[in-house]
PDB file of C-alpha atoms and ligand atoms in Angstrom:
ATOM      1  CA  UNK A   1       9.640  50.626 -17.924  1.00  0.00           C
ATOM      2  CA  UNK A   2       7.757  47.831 -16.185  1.00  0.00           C
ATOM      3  CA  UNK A   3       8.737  44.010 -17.867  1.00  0.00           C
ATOM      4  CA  UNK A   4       5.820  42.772 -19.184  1.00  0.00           C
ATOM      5  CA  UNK A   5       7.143  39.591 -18.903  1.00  0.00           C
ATOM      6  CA  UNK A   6       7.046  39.426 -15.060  1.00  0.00           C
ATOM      7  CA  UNK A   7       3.217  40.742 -15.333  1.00  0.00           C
ATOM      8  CA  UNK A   8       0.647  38.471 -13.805  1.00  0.00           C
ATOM      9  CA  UNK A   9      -1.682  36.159 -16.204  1.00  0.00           C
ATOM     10  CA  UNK A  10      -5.304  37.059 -15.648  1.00  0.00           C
ATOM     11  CA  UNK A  11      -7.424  33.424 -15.147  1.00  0.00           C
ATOM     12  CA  UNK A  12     -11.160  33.813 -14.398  1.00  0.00           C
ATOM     13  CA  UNK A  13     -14.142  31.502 -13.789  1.00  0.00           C
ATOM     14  CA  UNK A  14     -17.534  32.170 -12.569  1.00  0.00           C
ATOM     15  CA  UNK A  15     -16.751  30.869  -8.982  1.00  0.00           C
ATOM     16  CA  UNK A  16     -13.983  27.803  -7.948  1.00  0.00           C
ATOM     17  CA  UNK A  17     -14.470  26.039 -10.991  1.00  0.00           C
ATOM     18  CA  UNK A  18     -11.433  27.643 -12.766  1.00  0.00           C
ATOM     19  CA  UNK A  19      -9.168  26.626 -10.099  1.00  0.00           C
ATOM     20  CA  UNK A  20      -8.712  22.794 -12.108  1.00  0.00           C
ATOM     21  CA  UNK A  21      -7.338  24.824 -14.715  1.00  0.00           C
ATOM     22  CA  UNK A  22      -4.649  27.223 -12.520  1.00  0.00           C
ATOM     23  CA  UNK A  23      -3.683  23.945 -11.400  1.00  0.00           C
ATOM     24  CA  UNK A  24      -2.783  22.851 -14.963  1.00  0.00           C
ATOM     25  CA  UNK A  25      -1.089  26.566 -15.795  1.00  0.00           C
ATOM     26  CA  UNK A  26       0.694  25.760 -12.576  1.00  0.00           C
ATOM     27  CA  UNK A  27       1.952  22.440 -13.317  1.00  0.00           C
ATOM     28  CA  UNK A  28       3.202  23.813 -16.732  1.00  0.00           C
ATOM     29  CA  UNK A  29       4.364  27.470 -16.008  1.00  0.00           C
ATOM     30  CA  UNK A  30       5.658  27.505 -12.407  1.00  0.00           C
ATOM     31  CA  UNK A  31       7.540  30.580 -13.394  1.00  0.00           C
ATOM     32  CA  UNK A  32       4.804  32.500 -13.393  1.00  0.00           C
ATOM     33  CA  UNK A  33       2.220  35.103 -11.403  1.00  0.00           C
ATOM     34  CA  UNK A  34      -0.583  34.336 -11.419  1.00  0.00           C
ATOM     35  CA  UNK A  35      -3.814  36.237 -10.434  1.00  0.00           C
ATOM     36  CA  UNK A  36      -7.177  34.339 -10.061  1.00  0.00           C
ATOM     37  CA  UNK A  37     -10.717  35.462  -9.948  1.00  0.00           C
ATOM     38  CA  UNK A  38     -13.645  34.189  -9.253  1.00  0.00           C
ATOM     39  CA  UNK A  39     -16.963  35.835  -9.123  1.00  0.00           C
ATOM     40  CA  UNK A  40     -18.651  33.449  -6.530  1.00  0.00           C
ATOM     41  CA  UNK A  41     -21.249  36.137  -5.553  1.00  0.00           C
ATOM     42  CA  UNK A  42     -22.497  35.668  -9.042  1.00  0.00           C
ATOM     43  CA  UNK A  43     -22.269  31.940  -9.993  1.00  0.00           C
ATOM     44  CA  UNK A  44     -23.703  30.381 -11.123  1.00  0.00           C
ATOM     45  CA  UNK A  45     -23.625  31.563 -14.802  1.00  0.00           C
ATOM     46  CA  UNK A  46     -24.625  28.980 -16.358  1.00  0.00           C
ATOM     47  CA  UNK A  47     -28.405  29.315 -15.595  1.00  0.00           C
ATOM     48  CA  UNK A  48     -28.606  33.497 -16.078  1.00  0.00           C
ATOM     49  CA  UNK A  49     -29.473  34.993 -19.506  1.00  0.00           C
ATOM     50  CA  UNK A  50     -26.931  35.369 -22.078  1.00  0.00           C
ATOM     51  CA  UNK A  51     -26.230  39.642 -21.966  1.00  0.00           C
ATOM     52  CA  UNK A  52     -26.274  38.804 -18.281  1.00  0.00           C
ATOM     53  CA  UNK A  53     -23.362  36.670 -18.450  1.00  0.00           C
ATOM     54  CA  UNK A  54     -21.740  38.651 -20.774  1.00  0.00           C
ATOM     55  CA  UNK A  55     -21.760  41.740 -19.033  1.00  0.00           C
ATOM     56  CA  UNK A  56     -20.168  39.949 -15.526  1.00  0.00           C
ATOM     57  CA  UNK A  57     -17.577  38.471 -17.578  1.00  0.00           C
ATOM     58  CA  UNK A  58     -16.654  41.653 -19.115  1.00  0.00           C
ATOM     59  CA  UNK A  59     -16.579  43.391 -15.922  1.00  0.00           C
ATOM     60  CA  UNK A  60     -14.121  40.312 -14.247  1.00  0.00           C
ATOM     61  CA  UNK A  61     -11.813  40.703 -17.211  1.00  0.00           C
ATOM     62  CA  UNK A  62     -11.360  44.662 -16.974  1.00  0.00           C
ATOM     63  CA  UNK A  63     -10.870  44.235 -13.750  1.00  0.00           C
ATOM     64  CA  UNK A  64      -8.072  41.700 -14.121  1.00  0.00           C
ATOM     65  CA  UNK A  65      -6.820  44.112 -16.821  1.00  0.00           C
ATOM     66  CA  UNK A  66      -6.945  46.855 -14.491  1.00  0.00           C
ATOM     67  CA  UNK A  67      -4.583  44.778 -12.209  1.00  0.00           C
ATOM     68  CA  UNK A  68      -2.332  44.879 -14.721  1.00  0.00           C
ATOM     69  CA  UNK A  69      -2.676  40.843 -16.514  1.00  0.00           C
ATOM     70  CA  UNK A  70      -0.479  39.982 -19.611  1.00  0.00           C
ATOM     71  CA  UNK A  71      -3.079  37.543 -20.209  1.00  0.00           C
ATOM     72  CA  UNK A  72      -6.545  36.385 -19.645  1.00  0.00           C
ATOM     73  CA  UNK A  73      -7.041  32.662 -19.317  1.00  0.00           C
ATOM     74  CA  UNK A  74     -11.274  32.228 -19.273  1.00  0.00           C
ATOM     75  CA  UNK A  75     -11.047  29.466 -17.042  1.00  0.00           C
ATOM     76  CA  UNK A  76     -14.759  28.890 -17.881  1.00  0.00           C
ATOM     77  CA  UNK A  77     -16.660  27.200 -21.045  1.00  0.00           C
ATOM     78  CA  UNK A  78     -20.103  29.189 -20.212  1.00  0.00           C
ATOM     79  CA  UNK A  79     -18.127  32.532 -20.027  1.00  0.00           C
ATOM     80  CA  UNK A  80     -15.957  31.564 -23.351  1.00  0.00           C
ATOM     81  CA  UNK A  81     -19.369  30.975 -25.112  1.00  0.00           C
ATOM     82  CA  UNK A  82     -21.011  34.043 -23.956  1.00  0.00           C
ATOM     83  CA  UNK A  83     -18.259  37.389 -24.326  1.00  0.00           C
ATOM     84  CA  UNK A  84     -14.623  35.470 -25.830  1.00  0.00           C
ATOM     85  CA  UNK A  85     -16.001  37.026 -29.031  1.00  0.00           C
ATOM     86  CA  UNK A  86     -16.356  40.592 -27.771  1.00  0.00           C
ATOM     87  CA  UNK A  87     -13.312  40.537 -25.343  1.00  0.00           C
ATOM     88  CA  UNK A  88     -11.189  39.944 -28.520  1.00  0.00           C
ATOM     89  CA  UNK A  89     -12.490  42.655 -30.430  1.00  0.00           C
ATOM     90  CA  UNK A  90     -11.835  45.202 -27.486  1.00  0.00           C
ATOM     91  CA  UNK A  91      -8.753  44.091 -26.691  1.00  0.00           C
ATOM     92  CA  UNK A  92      -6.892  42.968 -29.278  1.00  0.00           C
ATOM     93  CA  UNK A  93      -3.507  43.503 -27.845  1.00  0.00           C
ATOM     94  CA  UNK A  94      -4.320  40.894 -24.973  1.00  0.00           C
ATOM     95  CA  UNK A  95      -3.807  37.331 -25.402  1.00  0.00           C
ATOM     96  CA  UNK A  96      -7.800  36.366 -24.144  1.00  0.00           C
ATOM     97  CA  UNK A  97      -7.479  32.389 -23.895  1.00  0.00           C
ATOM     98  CA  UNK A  98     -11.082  30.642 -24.110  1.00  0.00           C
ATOM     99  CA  UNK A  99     -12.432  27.107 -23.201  1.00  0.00           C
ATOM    100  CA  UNK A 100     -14.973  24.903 -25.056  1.00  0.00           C
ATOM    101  CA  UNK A 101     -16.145  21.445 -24.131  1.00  0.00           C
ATOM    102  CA  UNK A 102     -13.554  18.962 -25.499  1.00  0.00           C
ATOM    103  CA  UNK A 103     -16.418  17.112 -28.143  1.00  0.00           C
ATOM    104  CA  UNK A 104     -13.850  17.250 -30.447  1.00  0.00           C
ATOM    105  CA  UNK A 105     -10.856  14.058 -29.527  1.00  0.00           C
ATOM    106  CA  UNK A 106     -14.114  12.313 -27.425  1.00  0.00           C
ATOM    107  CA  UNK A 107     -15.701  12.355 -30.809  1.00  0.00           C
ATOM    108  CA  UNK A 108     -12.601  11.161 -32.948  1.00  0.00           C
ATOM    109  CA  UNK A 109     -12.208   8.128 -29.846  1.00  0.00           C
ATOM    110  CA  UNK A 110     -12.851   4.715 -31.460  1.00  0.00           C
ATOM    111  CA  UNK A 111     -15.433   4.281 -33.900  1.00  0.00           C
ATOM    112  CA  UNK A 112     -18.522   6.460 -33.381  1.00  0.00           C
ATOM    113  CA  UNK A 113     -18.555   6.121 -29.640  1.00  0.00           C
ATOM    114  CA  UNK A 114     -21.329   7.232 -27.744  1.00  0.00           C
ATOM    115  CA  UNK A 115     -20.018  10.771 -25.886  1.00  0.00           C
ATOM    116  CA  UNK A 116     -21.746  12.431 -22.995  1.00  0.00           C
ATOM    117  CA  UNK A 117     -21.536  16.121 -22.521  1.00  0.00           C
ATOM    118  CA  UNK A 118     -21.715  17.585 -19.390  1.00  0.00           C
ATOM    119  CA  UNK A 119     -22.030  21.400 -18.838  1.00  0.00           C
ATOM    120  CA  UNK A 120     -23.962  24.253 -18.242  1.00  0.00           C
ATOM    121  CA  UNK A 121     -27.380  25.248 -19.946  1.00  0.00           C
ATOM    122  CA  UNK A 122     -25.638  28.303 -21.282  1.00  0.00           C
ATOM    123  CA  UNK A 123     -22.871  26.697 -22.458  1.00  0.00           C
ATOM    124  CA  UNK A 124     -24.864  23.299 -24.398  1.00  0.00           C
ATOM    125  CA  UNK A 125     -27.661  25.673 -25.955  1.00  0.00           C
ATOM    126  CA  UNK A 126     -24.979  28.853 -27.492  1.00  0.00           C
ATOM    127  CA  UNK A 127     -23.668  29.059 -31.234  1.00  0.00           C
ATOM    128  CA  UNK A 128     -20.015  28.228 -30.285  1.00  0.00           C
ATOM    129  CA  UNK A 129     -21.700  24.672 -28.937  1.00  0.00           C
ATOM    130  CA  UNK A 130     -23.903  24.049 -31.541  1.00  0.00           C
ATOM    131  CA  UNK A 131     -21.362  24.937 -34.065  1.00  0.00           C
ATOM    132  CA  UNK A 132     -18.956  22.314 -32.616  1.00  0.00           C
ATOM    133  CA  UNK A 133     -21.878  19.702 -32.259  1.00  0.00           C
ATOM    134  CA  UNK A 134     -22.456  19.994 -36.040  1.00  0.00           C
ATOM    135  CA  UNK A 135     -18.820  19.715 -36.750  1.00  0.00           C
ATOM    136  CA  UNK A 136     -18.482  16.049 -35.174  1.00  0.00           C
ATOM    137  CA  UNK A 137     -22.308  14.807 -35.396  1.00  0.00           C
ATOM    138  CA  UNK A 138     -21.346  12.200 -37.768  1.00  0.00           C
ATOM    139  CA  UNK A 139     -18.785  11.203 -36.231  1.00  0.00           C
ATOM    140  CA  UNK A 140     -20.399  10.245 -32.603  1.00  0.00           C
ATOM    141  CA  UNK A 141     -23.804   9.655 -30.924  1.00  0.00           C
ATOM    142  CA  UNK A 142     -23.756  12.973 -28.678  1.00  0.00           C
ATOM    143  CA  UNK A 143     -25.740  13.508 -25.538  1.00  0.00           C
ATOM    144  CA  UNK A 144     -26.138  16.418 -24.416  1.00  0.00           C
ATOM    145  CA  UNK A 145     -26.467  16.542 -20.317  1.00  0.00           C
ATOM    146  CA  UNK A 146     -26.682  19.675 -18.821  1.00  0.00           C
ATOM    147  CA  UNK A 147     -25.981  19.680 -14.925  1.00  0.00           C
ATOM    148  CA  UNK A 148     -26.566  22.870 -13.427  1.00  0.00           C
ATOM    149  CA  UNK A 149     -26.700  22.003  -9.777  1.00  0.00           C
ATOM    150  CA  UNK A 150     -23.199  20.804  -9.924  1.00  0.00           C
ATOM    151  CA  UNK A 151     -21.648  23.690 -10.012  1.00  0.00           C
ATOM    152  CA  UNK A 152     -23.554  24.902  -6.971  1.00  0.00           C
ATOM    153  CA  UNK A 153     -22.975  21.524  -5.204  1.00  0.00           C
ATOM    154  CA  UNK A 154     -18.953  22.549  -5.972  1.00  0.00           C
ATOM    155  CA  UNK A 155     -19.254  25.925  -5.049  1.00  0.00           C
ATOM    156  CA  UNK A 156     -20.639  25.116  -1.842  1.00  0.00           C
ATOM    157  CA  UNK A 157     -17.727  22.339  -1.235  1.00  0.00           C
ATOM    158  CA  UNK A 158     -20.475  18.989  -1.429  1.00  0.00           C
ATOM    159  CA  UNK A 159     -17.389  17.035  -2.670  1.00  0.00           C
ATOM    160  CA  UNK A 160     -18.329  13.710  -1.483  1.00  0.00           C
ATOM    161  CA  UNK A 161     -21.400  13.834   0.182  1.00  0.00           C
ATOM    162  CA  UNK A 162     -24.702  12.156  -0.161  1.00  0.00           C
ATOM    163  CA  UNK A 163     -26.478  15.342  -1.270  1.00  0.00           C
ATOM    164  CA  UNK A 164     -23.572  15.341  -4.425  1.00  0.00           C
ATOM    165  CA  UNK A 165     -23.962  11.922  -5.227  1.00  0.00           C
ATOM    166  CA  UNK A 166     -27.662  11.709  -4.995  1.00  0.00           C
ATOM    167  CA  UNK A 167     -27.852  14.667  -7.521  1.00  0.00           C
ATOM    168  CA  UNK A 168     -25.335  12.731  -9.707  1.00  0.00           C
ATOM    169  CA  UNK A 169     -27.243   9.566  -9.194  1.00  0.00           C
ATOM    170  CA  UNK A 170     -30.888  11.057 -10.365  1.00  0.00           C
ATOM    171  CA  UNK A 171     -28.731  13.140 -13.413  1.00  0.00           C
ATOM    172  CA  UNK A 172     -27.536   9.618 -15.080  1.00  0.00           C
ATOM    173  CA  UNK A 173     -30.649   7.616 -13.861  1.00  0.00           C
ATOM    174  CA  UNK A 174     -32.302   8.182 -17.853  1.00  0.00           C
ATOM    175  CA  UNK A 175     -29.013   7.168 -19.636  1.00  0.00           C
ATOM    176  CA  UNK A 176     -27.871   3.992 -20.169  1.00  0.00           C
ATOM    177  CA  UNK A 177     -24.624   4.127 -18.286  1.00  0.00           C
ATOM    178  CA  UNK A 178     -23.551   0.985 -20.121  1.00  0.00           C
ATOM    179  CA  UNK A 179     -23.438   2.195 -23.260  1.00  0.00           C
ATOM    180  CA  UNK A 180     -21.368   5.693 -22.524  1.00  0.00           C
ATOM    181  CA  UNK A 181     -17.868   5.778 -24.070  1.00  0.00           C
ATOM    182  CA  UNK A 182     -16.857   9.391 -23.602  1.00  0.00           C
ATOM    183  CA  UNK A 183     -18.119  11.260 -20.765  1.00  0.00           C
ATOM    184  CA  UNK A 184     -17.119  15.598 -21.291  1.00  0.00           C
ATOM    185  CA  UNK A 185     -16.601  17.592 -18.398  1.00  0.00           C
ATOM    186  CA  UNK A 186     -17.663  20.575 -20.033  1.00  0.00           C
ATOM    187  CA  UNK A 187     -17.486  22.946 -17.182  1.00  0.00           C
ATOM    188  CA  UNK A 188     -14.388  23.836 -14.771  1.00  0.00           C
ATOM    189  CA  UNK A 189     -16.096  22.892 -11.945  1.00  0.00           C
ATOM    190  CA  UNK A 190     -16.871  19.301 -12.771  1.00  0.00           C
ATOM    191  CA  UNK A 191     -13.683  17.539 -12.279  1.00  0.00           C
ATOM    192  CA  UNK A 192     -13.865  18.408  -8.989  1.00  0.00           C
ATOM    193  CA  UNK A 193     -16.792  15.555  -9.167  1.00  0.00           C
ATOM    194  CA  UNK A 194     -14.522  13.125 -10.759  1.00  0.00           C
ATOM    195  CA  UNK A 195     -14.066  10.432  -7.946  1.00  0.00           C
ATOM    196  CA  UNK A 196     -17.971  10.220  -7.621  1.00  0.00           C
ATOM    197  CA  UNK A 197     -18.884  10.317 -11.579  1.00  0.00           C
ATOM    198  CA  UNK A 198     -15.964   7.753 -11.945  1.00  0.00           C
ATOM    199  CA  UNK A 199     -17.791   5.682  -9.215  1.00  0.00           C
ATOM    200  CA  UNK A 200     -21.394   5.922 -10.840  1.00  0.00           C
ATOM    201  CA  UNK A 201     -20.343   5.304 -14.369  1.00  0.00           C
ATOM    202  CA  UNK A 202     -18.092   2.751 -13.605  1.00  0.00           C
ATOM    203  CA  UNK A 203     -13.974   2.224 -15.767  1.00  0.00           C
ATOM    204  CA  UNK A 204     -15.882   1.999 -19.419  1.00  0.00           C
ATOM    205  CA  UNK A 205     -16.181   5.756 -20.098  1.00  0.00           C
ATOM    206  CA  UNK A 206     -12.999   7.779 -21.190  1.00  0.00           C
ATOM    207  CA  UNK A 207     -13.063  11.059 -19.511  1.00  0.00           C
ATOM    208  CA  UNK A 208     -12.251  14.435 -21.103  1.00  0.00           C
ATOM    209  CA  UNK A 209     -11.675  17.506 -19.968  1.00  0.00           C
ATOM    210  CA  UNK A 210      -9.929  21.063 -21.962  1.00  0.00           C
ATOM    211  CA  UNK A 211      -8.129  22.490 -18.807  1.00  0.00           C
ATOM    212  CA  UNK A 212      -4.830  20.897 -19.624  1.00  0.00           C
ATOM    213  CA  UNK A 213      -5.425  21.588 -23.560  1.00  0.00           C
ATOM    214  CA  UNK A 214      -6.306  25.354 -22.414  1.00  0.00           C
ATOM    215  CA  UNK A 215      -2.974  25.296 -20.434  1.00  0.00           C
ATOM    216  CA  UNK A 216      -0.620  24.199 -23.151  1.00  0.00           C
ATOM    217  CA  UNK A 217      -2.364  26.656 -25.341  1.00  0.00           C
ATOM    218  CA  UNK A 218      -1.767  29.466 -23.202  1.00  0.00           C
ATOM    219  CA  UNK A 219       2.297  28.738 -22.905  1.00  0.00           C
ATOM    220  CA  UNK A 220       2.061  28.158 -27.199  1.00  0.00           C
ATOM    221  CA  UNK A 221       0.410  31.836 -27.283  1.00  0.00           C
ATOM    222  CA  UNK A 222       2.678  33.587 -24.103  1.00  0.00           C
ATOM    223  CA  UNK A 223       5.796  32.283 -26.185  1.00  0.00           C
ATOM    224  CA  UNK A 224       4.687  33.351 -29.313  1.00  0.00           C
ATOM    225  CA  UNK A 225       4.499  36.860 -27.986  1.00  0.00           C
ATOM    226  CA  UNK A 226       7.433  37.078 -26.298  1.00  0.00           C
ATOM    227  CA  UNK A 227       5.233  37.002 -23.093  1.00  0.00           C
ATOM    228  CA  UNK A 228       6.495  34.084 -21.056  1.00  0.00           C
ATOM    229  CA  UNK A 229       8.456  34.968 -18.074  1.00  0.00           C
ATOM    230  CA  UNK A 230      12.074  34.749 -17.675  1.00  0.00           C
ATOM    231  CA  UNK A 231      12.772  30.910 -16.657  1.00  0.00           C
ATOM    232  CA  UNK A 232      14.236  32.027 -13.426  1.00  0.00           C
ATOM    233  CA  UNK A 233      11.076  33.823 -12.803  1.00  0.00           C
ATOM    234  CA  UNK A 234       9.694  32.778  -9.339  1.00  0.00           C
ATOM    235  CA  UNK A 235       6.143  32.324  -9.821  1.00  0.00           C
ATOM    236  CA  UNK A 236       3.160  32.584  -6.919  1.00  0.00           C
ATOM    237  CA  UNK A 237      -0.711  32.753  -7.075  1.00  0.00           C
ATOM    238  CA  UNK A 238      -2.980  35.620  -5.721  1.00  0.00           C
ATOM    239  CA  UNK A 239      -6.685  34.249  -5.462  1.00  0.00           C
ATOM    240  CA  UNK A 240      -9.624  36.751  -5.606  1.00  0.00           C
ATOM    241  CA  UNK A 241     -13.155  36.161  -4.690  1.00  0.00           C
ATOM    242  CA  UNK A 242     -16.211  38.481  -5.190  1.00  0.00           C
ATOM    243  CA  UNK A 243     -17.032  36.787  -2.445  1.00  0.00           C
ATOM    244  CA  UNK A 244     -14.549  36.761   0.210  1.00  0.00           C
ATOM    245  CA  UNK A 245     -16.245  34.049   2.424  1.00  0.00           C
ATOM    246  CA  UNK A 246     -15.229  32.094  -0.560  1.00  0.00           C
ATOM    247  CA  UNK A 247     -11.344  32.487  -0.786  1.00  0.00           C
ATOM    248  CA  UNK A 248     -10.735  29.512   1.623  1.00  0.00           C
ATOM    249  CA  UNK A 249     -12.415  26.856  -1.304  1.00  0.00           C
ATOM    250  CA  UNK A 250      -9.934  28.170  -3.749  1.00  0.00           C
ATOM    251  CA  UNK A 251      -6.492  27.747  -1.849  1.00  0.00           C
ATOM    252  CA  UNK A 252      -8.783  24.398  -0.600  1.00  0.00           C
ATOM    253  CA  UNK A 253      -9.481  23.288  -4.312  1.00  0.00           C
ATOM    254  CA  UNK A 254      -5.858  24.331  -5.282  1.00  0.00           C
ATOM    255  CA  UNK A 255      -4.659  21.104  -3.564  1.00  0.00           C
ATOM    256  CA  UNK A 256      -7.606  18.674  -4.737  1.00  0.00           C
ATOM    257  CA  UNK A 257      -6.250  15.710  -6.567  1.00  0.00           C
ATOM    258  CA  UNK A 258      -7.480  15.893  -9.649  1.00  0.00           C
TER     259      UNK A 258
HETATM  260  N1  DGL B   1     -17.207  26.831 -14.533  1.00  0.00           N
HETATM  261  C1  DGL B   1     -18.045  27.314 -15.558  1.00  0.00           C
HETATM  262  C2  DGL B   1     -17.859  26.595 -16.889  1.00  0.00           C
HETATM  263  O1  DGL B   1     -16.810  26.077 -17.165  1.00  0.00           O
HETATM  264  C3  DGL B   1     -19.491  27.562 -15.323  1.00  0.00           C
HETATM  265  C4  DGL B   1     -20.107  27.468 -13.990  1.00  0.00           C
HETATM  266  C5  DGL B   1     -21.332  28.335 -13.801  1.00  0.00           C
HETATM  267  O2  DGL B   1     -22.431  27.976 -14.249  1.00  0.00           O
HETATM  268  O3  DGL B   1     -21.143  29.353 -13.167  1.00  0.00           O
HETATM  269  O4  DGL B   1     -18.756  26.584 -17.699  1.00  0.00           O
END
């Protein structure tokens, strides 16, 4: 009988953006496999109807299943909001790990700060967002700032060029940049843009992000089941693209300071 255990954790993302949370799983679990895929031929999500997304998520996560994952991390916010609910129900068995943007300590920062959140149309107009949002409106004046194209720009590897920071120039051009205390990276793929946002909005804002939250999670639930491997486990990463012309930005990404 195969170990469980020594099974692979499943973590998905519409495209590269997941990889900035492997790298946190990584940093905390080296013991383990890991298998990651991203389904660059379809990103981005963010911008396609809801049953759209749903549907490609569902697909990525039997197929990860089908590999035989322990585990599914949903190394994505916009694919959390849109099937988390029904990948639960169908698999209840399977720890399914989700992602939401992290409103809720940029919220409780200082005394009704003002708190940016950046993420995907999807992800800023679903229930699971909007739920959140009502949760903490009293507590913080939120902004809600979708930024589509920046996923793109990161899928296509713009990190640092004048066609990234333009876009990030004209996104923050209506906001008062001085008055921004919490800015949310509420999509995977955004902290890959950290250098340049850090750059635009200057030291004020505090920056937040879930992927290390998501990671510590995941070890809390893998230990809970008796799922974490052995500690002399020797761990390694598998990437998967839908797009294969895309595999070299993931082992590329896996190495970007964050
Ligand atoms: N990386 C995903 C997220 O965290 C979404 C990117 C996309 O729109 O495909 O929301």
């Amino acid at each position: 009988m195969t170990d469980l255990r020594s099974a692979p954790i499943g973590v998905f993302d519409s495209g590269a953006g997941g990889i900035s949370v492997l790298k946190r799983l990584w940093a905390l679990m080296p013991n383990e496999q890991y298998l990651y895929f991203g389904d660059s031929a379809n990103a981005p999500y963010g911008t396609r109807p809801l049953e759209t997304i749903r549907d490609l998520t569902v697909a990525a996560v039997e197929h990860l299943l089908d590999a035989g994952c322990k585990a599914i991390v949903l190394a994505c916010n916009t694919a959390t909001s849109a099937a988390a609910a029904e990948l639960r129900e169908a698999h209840p068995d399977v720890p399914i790990i989700g992602l939401e943007p992290a409103l809720k300590p940029a919220a409780l920062f200082g005394d009704h700060p003002t708190v940016v959140v950046m993420a995907t149309p999807l992800t800023l107009r679903e229930a699971k967002f909007q739920a959140l949002a009502d949760r903490f409106a009293d507590r913080c004046e939120l902004i809600r700032l979708p930024a589509p194209e920046l996923v793109t720009l990161v899928e296509q590897n713009k990190m640092g060029t004048p066609e990234l920071w333009a876009y990030l120039e004209d996104l923050f051009a209506p906001l008062d940049k001085d008055s921004i205390d919490c800015l949310v990276l509420g999509c995977t793929h955004f902290p890959f843009a950290r250098r340049e946002l850090r750059a635009i909005l200057g030291s004020r804002p505090v920056f937040f992000d879930g992927a290390v939250g998501e990671a510590k999670y995941t070890a809390v639930v893998l230990e809970s089941r008796g799922l974490r491997a052995p500690d002399n486990a020797v761990g390694a990463i598998r990437f998967e693209s839908s797009d294969p012309e895309k595999l070299p930005l993931l082992e590329q990404l896996f190495s970007f300071d964050l």
